[in-house]
Amino acid sequence: MSDRMIPARDKNWFGHPRGLSVLFLTEMWEMFSFFGMRALLVYYMTKHLDLGQEYASLVYGAYAAFVYFTPVFGGMVADRWLGKRNAVMIGGTTMALGHFMMASEPLFYPALVTIALGNGLFLPSLASQIEGLYRDGDPRSKSAYNIYYVGVNLGAFLAPLVCGTLGESFGWHWGFAAAGFGMLLSLVIYLAGARYLPAEPARGGAARAVRPPLDRAARDRFALLIGIAAIVVIFRGAYEQVGNTIALWADSGVDREIAAGWTIPMTWFQALDSLIVFAFTPLLVARWARLAKRGVETPWLGKMAFGAAIVGASYLMLALVAAWCDAHGTRASWIWLVGWFVLMTTGELYILPVGLGLFGRMAPEGFRATSIATWFFAGFFGNLLAGALGTLWSQLSHAWFFALIAAVAAVSATLLYMLGRRLGDVESHGAAGAAMAMAR
């Protein structure tokens, strides 16, 4: 990143530019709104709208997929016409409107579409500003995406506790309204901290004059990123069960009662993923930093393959627990669900923030939002796959269903490992023509 793109007031805050904190807090409250609504969505459809489980899973999967589809076009619009800041503002306002529309049953489907459209502009335009905070060669940039991911999960942690509790205790519409206010707060923070963010790059005709051409090396990078995204689609088919069939199992297959007859609210379990991210991210970042100082650095795809394998192991554990419960005619202890979240989230930290960072670092200059959008596009097909797999929840025993999801995660781990062994250092191959190496 050229020096002219660095914010004029580039003051450090906890070792990183202040702009990272602005993006961190903006994304935190956006995720609060998104995950607050997501924590309620399946329960709202099955308990309030009286939709069948299979149909509700399909709607959930289609909505989650659309959320990851719109950033592909939103990233292009931001790079070429609107600019990142305008895209964030327009997208955030649209999302807030959609959350408030959820308070009306007749507007349920239009509200889902509105949120997904706003997300398309907001999501890639915000994350793609991270690289612009650092000069070329700044070693801090490698850990910036993990720190940003903590912001994502802080919002996701608060959302089920606030929106979920309001929805379960006072009415679903109160939970959706809280999600809408979270989105408005996100926009306020972004506007207040705009002076710490990177300057807008040129767009339109001016952009074509200064932007490096999309030469063969850049096209090779995009080809490699698309190949990685295709494998991540398979992984997300397993990972995205968290808000779908895992939420249903927490309701019907888990004994959530604690001493004195108090029952843990089912939406609270969805906060565990983010809580574990807080606890484990500093440990992982410190470990990777220590290894890097000794000259030992695990390749990007090696980390991602390891993470997918851990997620597969977590579902295999649930399969064994569910089989034991079926054999004894009982429900699983809530402790097993907590243990699953610990194991699954550990794997998540090795693949999702690492993949986001990889796509940000390998993006050709002038196409960063488009590159980030390609990463999120994997979520589109991944959520479609997750929704389709979710329809099997009512047709298979819980044990066999979890075993199937474990196999899906294992396939993605194997493919990432094989690709990593073939390419070695992804960044260097991306610069020199990784697509050709992948085709040999």
GROMACS .gro file of C-alpha atoms in nm:
model
  440
    1MET     CA    1   0.000   0.000   0.000
    2SER     CA    2   0.146   0.337  -0.100
    3ASP     CA    3   0.214   0.595   0.170
    4ARG     CA    4  -0.037   0.836   0.025
    5MET     CA    5  -0.317   0.593   0.107
    6ILE     CA    6  -0.229   0.582   0.478
    7PRO     CA    7  -0.459   0.802   0.691
    8ALA     CA    8  -0.308   1.137   0.779
    9ARG     CA    9  -0.371   1.082   1.149
   10ASP     CA   10  -0.206   0.742   1.170
   11LYS     CA   11  -0.176   0.711   1.548
   12ASN     CA   12  -0.121   0.374   1.706
   13TRP     CA   13  -0.378   0.225   1.941
   14PHE     CA   14  -0.269  -0.097   2.114
   15GLY     CA   15   0.005  -0.139   1.854
   16HIS     CA   16  -0.221  -0.093   1.550
   17PRO     CA   17  -0.357   0.210   1.362
   18ARG     CA   18  -0.666   0.369   1.514
   19GLY     CA   19  -0.851   0.298   1.193
   20LEU     CA   20  -0.847  -0.073   1.282
   21SER     CA   21  -1.035   0.008   1.602
   22VAL     CA   22  -1.292   0.205   1.402
   23LEU     CA   23  -1.343  -0.085   1.163
   24PHE     CA   24  -1.341  -0.326   1.460
   25LEU     CA   25  -1.624  -0.140   1.639
   26THR     CA   26  -1.822  -0.076   1.320
   27GLU     CA   27  -1.816  -0.444   1.232
   28MET     CA   28  -1.886  -0.543   1.593
   29TRP     CA   29  -2.223  -0.366   1.596
   30GLU     CA   30  -2.305  -0.475   1.242
   31MET     CA   31  -2.247  -0.833   1.352
   32PHE     CA   32  -2.458  -0.768   1.662
   33SER     CA   33  -2.748  -0.682   1.433
   34PHE     CA   34  -2.684  -0.969   1.192
   35PHE     CA   35  -2.635  -1.243   1.450
   36GLY     CA   36  -2.910  -1.102   1.670
   37MET     CA   37  -3.157  -1.157   1.391
   38ARG     CA   38  -2.998  -1.491   1.296
   39ALA     CA   39  -3.027  -1.622   1.652
   40LEU     CA   40  -3.404  -1.574   1.633
   41LEU     CA   41  -3.470  -1.665   1.270
   42VAL     CA   42  -3.523  -2.044   1.284
   43TYR     CA   43  -3.716  -2.023   1.613
   44TYR     CA   44  -3.929  -1.736   1.477
   45MET     CA   45  -4.021  -1.937   1.169
   46THR     CA   46  -4.097  -2.264   1.349
   47LYS     CA   47  -4.255  -2.128   1.669
   48HIS     CA   48  -4.424  -1.803   1.560
   49LEU     CA   49  -4.492  -1.840   1.188
   50ASP     CA   50  -4.564  -2.216   1.228
   51LEU     CA   51  -4.347  -2.315   0.932
   52GLY     CA   52  -4.231  -2.676   0.902
   53GLN     CA   53  -3.873  -2.761   0.998
   54GLU     CA   54  -3.763  -2.862   0.647
   55TYR     CA   55  -3.906  -2.546   0.492
   56ALA     CA   56  -3.762  -2.329   0.768
   57SER     CA   57  -3.417  -2.481   0.711
   58LEU     CA   58  -3.442  -2.409   0.340
   59VAL     CA   59  -3.547  -2.049   0.403
   60TYR     CA   60  -3.265  -2.007   0.653
   61GLY     CA   61  -3.012  -2.154   0.411
   62ALA     CA   62  -3.139  -1.945   0.117
   63TYR     CA   63  -3.128  -1.624   0.323
   64ALA     CA   64  -2.780  -1.696   0.459
   65ALA     CA   65  -2.665  -1.782   0.106
   66PHE     CA   66  -2.808  -1.460  -0.038
   67VAL     CA   67  -2.624  -1.266   0.234
   68TYR     CA   68  -2.298  -1.402   0.091
   69PHE     CA   69  -2.405  -1.368  -0.273
   70THR     CA   70  -2.476  -0.995  -0.278
   71PRO     CA   71  -2.119  -0.892  -0.172
   72VAL     CA   72  -1.988  -1.018  -0.508
   73PHE     CA   73  -2.173  -0.739  -0.686
   74GLY     CA   74  -2.146  -0.497  -0.394
   75GLY     CA   75  -1.766  -0.523  -0.401
   76MET     CA   76  -1.757  -0.445  -0.774
   77VAL     CA   77  -1.990  -0.148  -0.729
   78ALA     CA   78  -1.775  -0.013  -0.445
   79ASP     CA   79  -1.447  -0.056  -0.637
   80ARG     CA   80  -1.570   0.100  -0.960
   81TRP     CA   81  -1.841   0.355  -0.879
   82LEU     CA   82  -1.960   0.425  -0.523
   83GLY     CA   83  -1.636   0.403  -0.328
   84LYS     CA   84  -1.599   0.209  -0.004
   85ARG     CA   85  -1.730   0.478   0.232
   86ASN     CA   86  -2.046   0.549   0.033
   87ALA     CA   87  -2.105   0.175  -0.002
   88VAL     CA   88  -2.075   0.125   0.375
   89MET     CA   89  -2.319   0.407   0.448
   90ILE     CA   90  -2.580   0.305   0.190
   91GLY     CA   91  -2.548  -0.064   0.279
   92GLY     CA   92  -2.570  -0.004   0.654
   93THR     CA   93  -2.878   0.216   0.622
   94THR     CA   94  -3.048  -0.044   0.405
   95MET     CA   95  -2.969  -0.319   0.655
   96ALA     CA   96  -3.109  -0.118   0.945
   97LEU     CA   97  -3.433  -0.068   0.750
   98GLY     CA   98  -3.455  -0.442   0.688
   99HIS     CA   99  -3.411  -0.525   1.057
  100PHE     CA  100  -3.694  -0.292   1.154
  101MET     CA  101  -3.912  -0.441   0.879
  102MET     CA  102  -3.876  -0.780   1.054
  103ALA     CA  103  -4.114  -0.650   1.322
  104SER     CA  104  -4.402  -0.698   1.074
  105GLU     CA  105  -4.507  -1.050   0.973
  106PRO     CA  106  -4.629  -0.949   0.624
  107LEU     CA  107  -4.288  -0.792   0.555
  108PHE     CA  108  -4.092  -1.103   0.660
  109TYR     CA  109  -3.964  -1.206   0.315
  110PRO     CA  110  -3.907  -0.848   0.187
  111ALA     CA  111  -3.715  -0.777   0.509
  112LEU     CA  112  -3.480  -1.071   0.448
  113VAL     CA  113  -3.414  -0.948   0.094
  114THR     CA  114  -3.354  -0.590   0.214
  115ILE     CA  115  -3.099  -0.701   0.475
  116ALA     CA  116  -2.915  -0.918   0.224
  117LEU     CA  117  -2.898  -0.634  -0.034
  118GLY     CA  118  -2.760  -0.387   0.220
  119ASN     CA  119  -2.509  -0.643   0.339
  120GLY     CA  120  -2.380  -0.676  -0.017
  121LEU     CA  121  -2.253  -0.319  -0.013
  122PHE     CA  122  -2.148  -0.311   0.353
  123LEU     CA  123  -1.954  -0.633   0.406
  124PRO     CA  124  -1.677  -0.625   0.142
  125SER     CA  125  -1.640  -0.246   0.156
  126LEU     CA  126  -1.562  -0.247   0.529
  127ALA     CA  127  -1.318  -0.540   0.547
  128SER     CA  128  -1.133  -0.428   0.233
  129GLN     CA  129  -1.019  -0.110   0.410
  130ILE     CA  130  -0.794  -0.302   0.651
  131GLU     CA  131  -0.496  -0.336   0.414
  132GLY     CA  132  -0.506   0.039   0.348
  133LEU     CA  133  -0.418   0.108   0.712
  134TYR     CA  134  -0.068  -0.041   0.677
  135ARG     CA  135   0.234   0.040   0.464
  136ASP     CA  136   0.392  -0.228   0.249
  137GLY     CA  137   0.589  -0.477   0.455
  138ASP     CA  138   0.428  -0.382   0.786
  139PRO     CA  139   0.434  -0.710   0.987
  140ARG     CA  140   0.131  -0.600   1.190
  141SER     CA  141  -0.095  -0.643   0.890
  142LYS     CA  142  -0.082  -1.024   0.920
  143SER     CA  143  -0.251  -1.021   1.261
  144ALA     CA  144  -0.490  -0.736   1.172
  145TYR     CA  145  -0.752  -0.973   1.030
  146ASN     CA  146  -0.748  -1.190   1.343
  147ILE     CA  147  -0.801  -0.878   1.557
  148TYR     CA  148  -1.079  -0.766   1.324
  149TYR     CA  149  -1.232  -1.111   1.355
  150VAL     CA  150  -1.251  -1.062   1.732
  151GLY     CA  151  -1.468  -0.756   1.663
  152VAL     CA  152  -1.690  -0.969   1.444
  153ASN     CA  153  -1.731  -1.218   1.725
  154LEU     CA  154  -1.777  -0.963   2.002
  155GLY     CA  155  -2.092  -0.849   1.827
  156ALA     CA  156  -2.191  -1.210   1.762
  157PHE     CA  157  -2.139  -1.288   2.132
  158LEU     CA  158  -2.360  -1.003   2.257
  159ALA     CA  159  -2.634  -1.063   1.999
  160PRO     CA  160  -2.789  -1.389   2.131
  161LEU     CA  161  -2.770  -1.262   2.489
  162VAL     CA  162  -2.950  -0.935   2.410
  163CYS     CA  163  -3.162  -0.999   2.100
  164GLY     CA  164  -3.220  -1.365   2.187
  165THR     CA  165  -3.329  -1.289   2.542
  166LEU     CA  166  -3.560  -1.008   2.430
  167GLY     CA  167  -3.709  -1.232   2.163
  168GLU     CA  168  -3.767  -1.532   2.390
  169SER     CA  169  -3.885  -1.336   2.695
  170PHE     CA  170  -4.075  -1.034   2.558
  171GLY     CA  171  -4.158  -1.116   2.197
  172TRP     CA  172  -3.970  -1.188   1.878
  173HIS     CA  173  -4.024  -0.837   1.743
  174TRP     CA  174  -3.837  -0.681   2.037
  175GLY     CA  175  -3.534  -0.889   1.946
  176PHE     CA  176  -3.550  -0.781   1.582
  177ALA     CA  177  -3.584  -0.414   1.686
  178ALA     CA  178  -3.272  -0.444   1.903
  179ALA     CA  179  -3.084  -0.576   1.599
  180GLY     CA  180  -3.194  -0.269   1.403
  181PHE     CA  181  -3.063  -0.029   1.669
  182GLY     CA  182  -2.732  -0.215   1.667
  183MET     CA  183  -2.700  -0.145   1.294
  184LEU     CA  184  -2.768   0.225   1.347
  185LEU     CA  185  -2.499   0.240   1.616
  186SER     CA  186  -2.255   0.078   1.372
  187LEU     CA  187  -2.313   0.360   1.123
  188VAL     CA  188  -2.263   0.629   1.389
  189ILE     CA  189  -1.927   0.479   1.488
  190TYR     CA  190  -1.815   0.458   1.126
  191LEU     CA  191  -1.899   0.824   1.061
  192ALA     CA  192  -1.733   0.940   1.382
  193GLY     CA  193  -1.407   0.759   1.302
  194ALA     CA  194  -1.393   0.825   0.927
  195ARG     CA  195  -1.087   1.053   0.961
  196TYR     CA  196  -0.877   0.755   1.074
  197LEU     CA  197  -0.961   0.542   0.769
  198PRO     CA  198  -0.768   0.512   0.440
  199ALA     CA  199  -0.828   0.770   0.171
  200GLU     CA  200  -1.062   0.664  -0.107
  201PRO     CA  201  -0.877   0.533  -0.416
  202ALA     CA  202  -0.956   0.678  -0.754
  203ARG     CA  203  -1.261   0.543  -0.935
  204GLY     CA  204  -1.400   0.546  -1.286
  205GLY     CA  205  -1.174   0.696  -1.555
  206ALA     CA  206  -0.921   0.820  -1.300
  207ALA     CA  207  -0.894   0.470  -1.156
  208ARG     CA  208  -0.815   0.319  -1.495
  209ALA     CA  209  -0.533   0.570  -1.537
  210VAL     CA  210  -0.355   0.475  -1.213
  211ARG     CA  211  -0.466   0.116  -1.152
  212PRO     CA  212  -0.222  -0.154  -1.270
  213PRO     CA  213  -0.369  -0.359  -1.555
  214LEU     CA  214  -0.531  -0.691  -1.472
  215ASP     CA  215  -0.241  -0.882  -1.623
  216ARG     CA  216  -0.179  -1.256  -1.629
  217ALA     CA  217  -0.027  -1.259  -1.279
  218ALA     CA  218  -0.335  -1.083  -1.138
  219ARG     CA  219  -0.567  -1.320  -1.323
  220ASP     CA  220  -0.369  -1.613  -1.187
  221ARG     CA  221  -0.421  -1.479  -0.836
  222PHE     CA  222  -0.793  -1.458  -0.888
  223ALA     CA  223  -0.797  -1.812  -1.031
  224LEU     CA  224  -0.621  -1.945  -0.722
  225LEU     CA  225  -0.856  -1.755  -0.489
  226ILE     CA  226  -1.158  -1.894  -0.672
  227GLY     CA  227  -1.015  -2.246  -0.634
  228ILE     CA  228  -0.970  -2.198  -0.260
  229ALA     CA  229  -1.319  -2.047  -0.230
  230ALA     CA  230  -1.466  -2.353  -0.403
  231ILE     CA  231  -1.319  -2.578  -0.132
  232VAL     CA  232  -1.438  -2.344   0.143
  233VAL     CA  233  -1.791  -2.390   0.003
  234ILE     CA  234  -1.774  -2.753   0.118
  235PHE     CA  235  -1.644  -2.649   0.459
  236ARG     CA  236  -1.926  -2.399   0.506
  237GLY     CA  237  -2.179  -2.671   0.436
  238ALA     CA  238  -2.071  -2.811   0.774
  239TYR     CA  239  -1.988  -2.489   0.957
  240GLU     CA  240  -2.315  -2.309   0.879
  241GLN     CA  241  -2.519  -2.570   1.067
  242VAL     CA  242  -2.451  -2.363   1.381
  243GLY     CA  243  -2.759  -2.145   1.343
  244ASN     CA  244  -2.965  -2.416   1.175
  245THR     CA  245  -2.963  -2.780   1.289
  246ILE     CA  246  -2.738  -2.717   1.590
  247ALA     CA  247  -2.994  -2.462   1.710
  248LEU     CA  248  -3.271  -2.720   1.663
  249TRP     CA  249  -3.071  -2.985   1.851
  250ALA     CA  250  -3.013  -2.739   2.138
  251ASP     CA  251  -3.391  -2.702   2.162
  252SER     CA  252  -3.499  -3.066   2.138
  253GLY     CA  253  -3.195  -3.291   2.192
  254VAL     CA  254  -3.010  -3.122   2.479
  255ASP     CA  255  -3.096  -3.121   2.847
  256ARG     CA  256  -3.053  -2.750   2.927
  257GLU     CA  257  -3.182  -2.762   3.284
  258ILE     CA  258  -2.946  -2.657   3.563
  259ALA     CA  259  -2.985  -2.667   3.941
  260ALA     CA  260  -3.299  -2.515   4.096
  261GLY     CA  261  -3.499  -2.586   3.783
  262TRP     CA  262  -3.347  -2.305   3.575
  263THR     CA  263  -3.314  -2.381   3.204
  264ILE     CA  264  -3.048  -2.224   2.987
  265PRO     CA  265  -3.216  -2.026   2.704
  266MET     CA  266  -3.156  -2.204   2.376
  267THR     CA  267  -3.030  -1.887   2.202
  268TRP     CA  268  -2.752  -1.838   2.458
  269PHE     CA  269  -2.552  -2.130   2.323
  270GLN     CA  270  -2.495  -1.938   2.000
  271ALA     CA  271  -2.296  -1.682   2.201
  272LEU     CA  272  -2.039  -1.949   2.293
  273ASP     CA  273  -1.874  -1.942   1.950
  274SER     CA  274  -1.780  -1.577   1.993
  275LEU     CA  275  -1.682  -1.612   2.359
  276ILE     CA  276  -1.433  -1.881   2.265
  277VAL     CA  277  -1.296  -1.661   1.985
  278PHE     CA  278  -1.211  -1.395   2.249
  279ALA     CA  279  -1.035  -1.647   2.469
  280PHE     CA  280  -0.839  -1.830   2.199
  281THR     CA  281  -0.748  -1.562   1.943
  282PRO     CA  282  -0.479  -1.392   2.159
  283LEU     CA  283  -0.328  -1.733   2.234
  284LEU     CA  284  -0.316  -1.836   1.868
  285VAL     CA  285  -0.180  -1.499   1.748
  286ALA     CA  286   0.092  -1.510   2.016
  287ARG     CA  287   0.179  -1.867   1.923
  288TRP     CA  288   0.205  -1.787   1.553
  289ALA     CA  289   0.419  -1.480   1.633
  290ARG     CA  290   0.660  -1.690   1.843
  291LEU     CA  291   0.690  -1.949   1.567
  292ALA     CA  292   0.749  -1.677   1.305
  293LYS     CA  293   1.036  -1.532   1.511
  294ARG     CA  294   1.199  -1.875   1.506
  295GLY     CA  295   1.152  -1.895   1.130
  296VAL     CA  296   0.869  -2.149   1.153
  297GLU     CA  297   0.552  -2.038   0.981
  298THR     CA  298   0.269  -2.273   0.885
  299PRO     CA  299   0.146  -2.214   0.528
  300TRP     CA  300  -0.193  -2.046   0.492
  301LEU     CA  301  -0.360  -2.352   0.340
  302GLY     CA  302  -0.200  -2.578   0.601
  303LYS     CA  303  -0.369  -2.378   0.876
  304MET     CA  304  -0.701  -2.384   0.692
  305ALA     CA  305  -0.685  -2.762   0.636
  306PHE     CA  306  -0.608  -2.816   1.005
  307GLY     CA  307  -0.905  -2.600   1.103
  308ALA     CA  308  -1.144  -2.790   0.877
  309ALA     CA  309  -1.020  -3.119   1.024
  310ILE     CA  310  -1.090  -2.997   1.379
  311VAL     CA  311  -1.444  -2.895   1.278
  312GLY     CA  312  -1.495  -3.241   1.132
  313ALA     CA  313  -1.375  -3.398   1.457
  314SER     CA  314  -1.622  -3.185   1.654
  315TYR     CA  315  -1.916  -3.318   1.452
  316LEU     CA  316  -1.787  -3.673   1.490
  317MET     CA  317  -1.794  -3.619   1.866
  318LEU     CA  318  -2.158  -3.508   1.843
  319ALA     CA  319  -2.239  -3.815   1.635
  320LEU     CA  320  -2.105  -4.042   1.910
  321VAL     CA  321  -2.290  -3.848   2.181
  322ALA     CA  322  -2.616  -3.857   1.986
  323ALA     CA  323  -2.577  -4.232   1.921
  324TRP     CA  324  -2.529  -4.298   2.291
  325CYS     CA  325  -2.833  -4.084   2.379
  326ASP     CA  326  -3.050  -4.263   2.121
  327ALA     CA  327  -2.943  -4.601   2.257
  328HIS     CA  328  -3.031  -4.500   2.615
  329GLY     CA  329  -3.342  -4.296   2.538
  330THR     CA  330  -3.214  -3.976   2.694
  331ARG     CA  331  -3.107  -3.626   2.598
  332ALA     CA  332  -2.748  -3.505   2.589
  333SER     CA  333  -2.611  -3.294   2.871
  334TRP     CA  334  -2.562  -2.927   2.786
  335ILE     CA  335  -2.194  -2.978   2.875
  336TRP     CA  336  -2.147  -3.178   2.554
  337LEU     CA  337  -2.284  -2.888   2.351
  338VAL     CA  338  -2.044  -2.649   2.524
  339GLY     CA  339  -1.757  -2.889   2.452
  340TRP     CA  340  -1.860  -2.905   2.088
  341PHE     CA  341  -1.851  -2.526   2.060
  342VAL     CA  342  -1.500  -2.518   2.210
  343LEU     CA  343  -1.369  -2.772   1.960
  344MET     CA  344  -1.556  -2.636   1.659
  345THR     CA  345  -1.456  -2.274   1.726
  346THR     CA  346  -1.091  -2.371   1.763
  347GLY     CA  347  -1.109  -2.510   1.410
  348GLU     CA  348  -1.295  -2.202   1.289
  349LEU     CA  349  -1.007  -1.977   1.402
  350TYR     CA  350  -0.767  -2.169   1.180
  351ILE     CA  351  -0.975  -2.128   0.867
  352LEU     CA  352  -1.214  -1.829   0.856
  353PRO     CA  353  -0.995  -1.534   0.968
  354VAL     CA  354  -0.694  -1.692   0.798
  355GLY     CA  355  -0.886  -1.723   0.472
  356LEU     CA  356  -1.012  -1.364   0.496
  357GLY     CA  357  -0.655  -1.242   0.548
  358LEU     CA  358  -0.530  -1.450   0.255
  359PHE     CA  359  -0.788  -1.299   0.019
  360GLY     CA  360  -0.709  -0.947   0.142
  361ARG     CA  361  -0.333  -0.985   0.100
  362MET     CA  362  -0.345  -1.153  -0.242
  363ALA     CA  363  -0.589  -0.903  -0.395
  364PRO     CA  364  -0.453  -0.718  -0.701
  365GLU     CA  365  -0.429  -0.342  -0.642
  366GLY     CA  366  -0.760  -0.169  -0.717
  367PHE     CA  367  -0.960  -0.491  -0.680
  368ARG     CA  368  -0.947  -0.543  -0.304
  369ALA     CA  369  -1.320  -0.516  -0.236
  370THR     CA  370  -1.384  -0.749  -0.530
  371SER     CA  371  -1.134  -0.999  -0.390
  372ILE     CA  372  -1.289  -0.986  -0.042
  373ALA     CA  373  -1.628  -1.035  -0.206
  374THR     CA  374  -1.496  -1.352  -0.371
  375TRP     CA  375  -1.420  -1.490  -0.023
  376PHE     CA  376  -1.773  -1.413   0.093
  377PHE     CA  377  -1.913  -1.562  -0.227
  378ALA     CA  378  -1.801  -1.900  -0.093
  379GLY     CA  379  -2.053  -1.841   0.182
  380PHE     CA  380  -2.330  -1.816  -0.077
  381PHE     CA  381  -2.288  -2.167  -0.212
  382GLY     CA  382  -2.182  -2.293   0.130
  383ASN     CA  383  -2.507  -2.180   0.289
  384LEU     CA  384  -2.709  -2.327   0.004
  385LEU     CA  385  -2.530  -2.655   0.071
  386ALA     CA  386  -2.588  -2.616   0.446
  387GLY     CA  387  -2.958  -2.550   0.390
  388ALA     CA  388  -2.989  -2.855   0.165
  389LEU     CA  389  -2.808  -3.071   0.420
  390GLY     CA  390  -3.034  -2.931   0.691
  391THR     CA  391  -3.339  -3.080   0.523
  392LEU     CA  392  -3.200  -3.424   0.616
  393TRP     CA  393  -3.229  -3.341   0.988
  394SER     CA  394  -3.584  -3.477   1.005
  395GLN     CA  395  -3.506  -3.779   0.785
  396LEU     CA  396  -3.193  -3.917   0.956
  397SER     CA  397  -3.119  -3.996   1.316
  398HIS     CA  398  -2.921  -3.724   1.489
  399ALA     CA  399  -2.619  -3.952   1.509
  400TRP     CA  400  -2.613  -4.024   1.136
  401PHE     CA  401  -2.677  -3.662   1.049
  402PHE     CA  402  -2.379  -3.542   1.256
  403ALA     CA  403  -2.164  -3.818   1.105
  404LEU     CA  404  -2.259  -3.694   0.758
  405ILE     CA  405  -2.162  -3.335   0.849
  406ALA     CA  406  -1.830  -3.462   0.991
  407ALA     CA  407  -1.760  -3.629   0.655
  408VAL     CA  408  -1.836  -3.304   0.470
  409ALA     CA  409  -1.584  -3.114   0.684
  410ALA     CA  410  -1.328  -3.393   0.637
  411VAL     CA  411  -1.358  -3.366   0.258
  412SER     CA  412  -1.282  -2.993   0.271
  413ALA     CA  413  -0.983  -3.054   0.500
  414THR     CA  414  -0.843  -3.314   0.261
  415LEU     CA  415  -0.878  -3.089  -0.042
  416LEU     CA  416  -0.718  -2.790   0.134
  417TYR     CA  417  -0.430  -3.011   0.249
  418MET     CA  418  -0.374  -3.151  -0.101
  419LEU     CA  419  -0.382  -2.804  -0.256
  420GLY     CA  420  -0.142  -2.672   0.007
  421ARG     CA  421   0.103  -2.958  -0.054
  422ARG     CA  422   0.094  -2.886  -0.425
  423LEU     CA  423   0.137  -2.511  -0.409
  424GLY     CA  424   0.349  -2.459  -0.098
  425ASP     CA  425   0.370  -2.082  -0.032
  426VAL     CA  426   0.036  -1.955  -0.159
  427GLU     CA  427   0.137  -1.590  -0.171
  428SER     CA  428   0.446  -1.646  -0.383
  429HIS     CA  429   0.261  -1.881  -0.615
  430GLY     CA  430  -0.020  -1.629  -0.643
  431ALA     CA  431   0.223  -1.366  -0.764
  432ALA     CA  432   0.398  -1.600  -1.009
  433GLY     CA  433   0.103  -1.784  -1.160
  434ALA     CA  434  -0.056  -2.019  -0.913
  435ALA     CA  435  -0.338  -2.112  -1.144
  436MET     CA  436  -0.096  -2.275  -1.389
  437ALA     CA  437   0.063  -2.471  -1.105
  438MET     CA  438  -0.280  -2.584  -0.994
  439ALA     CA  439  -0.367  -2.701  -1.344
  440ARG     CA  440  -0.054  -2.916  -1.387
   0.00000   0.00000   0.00000
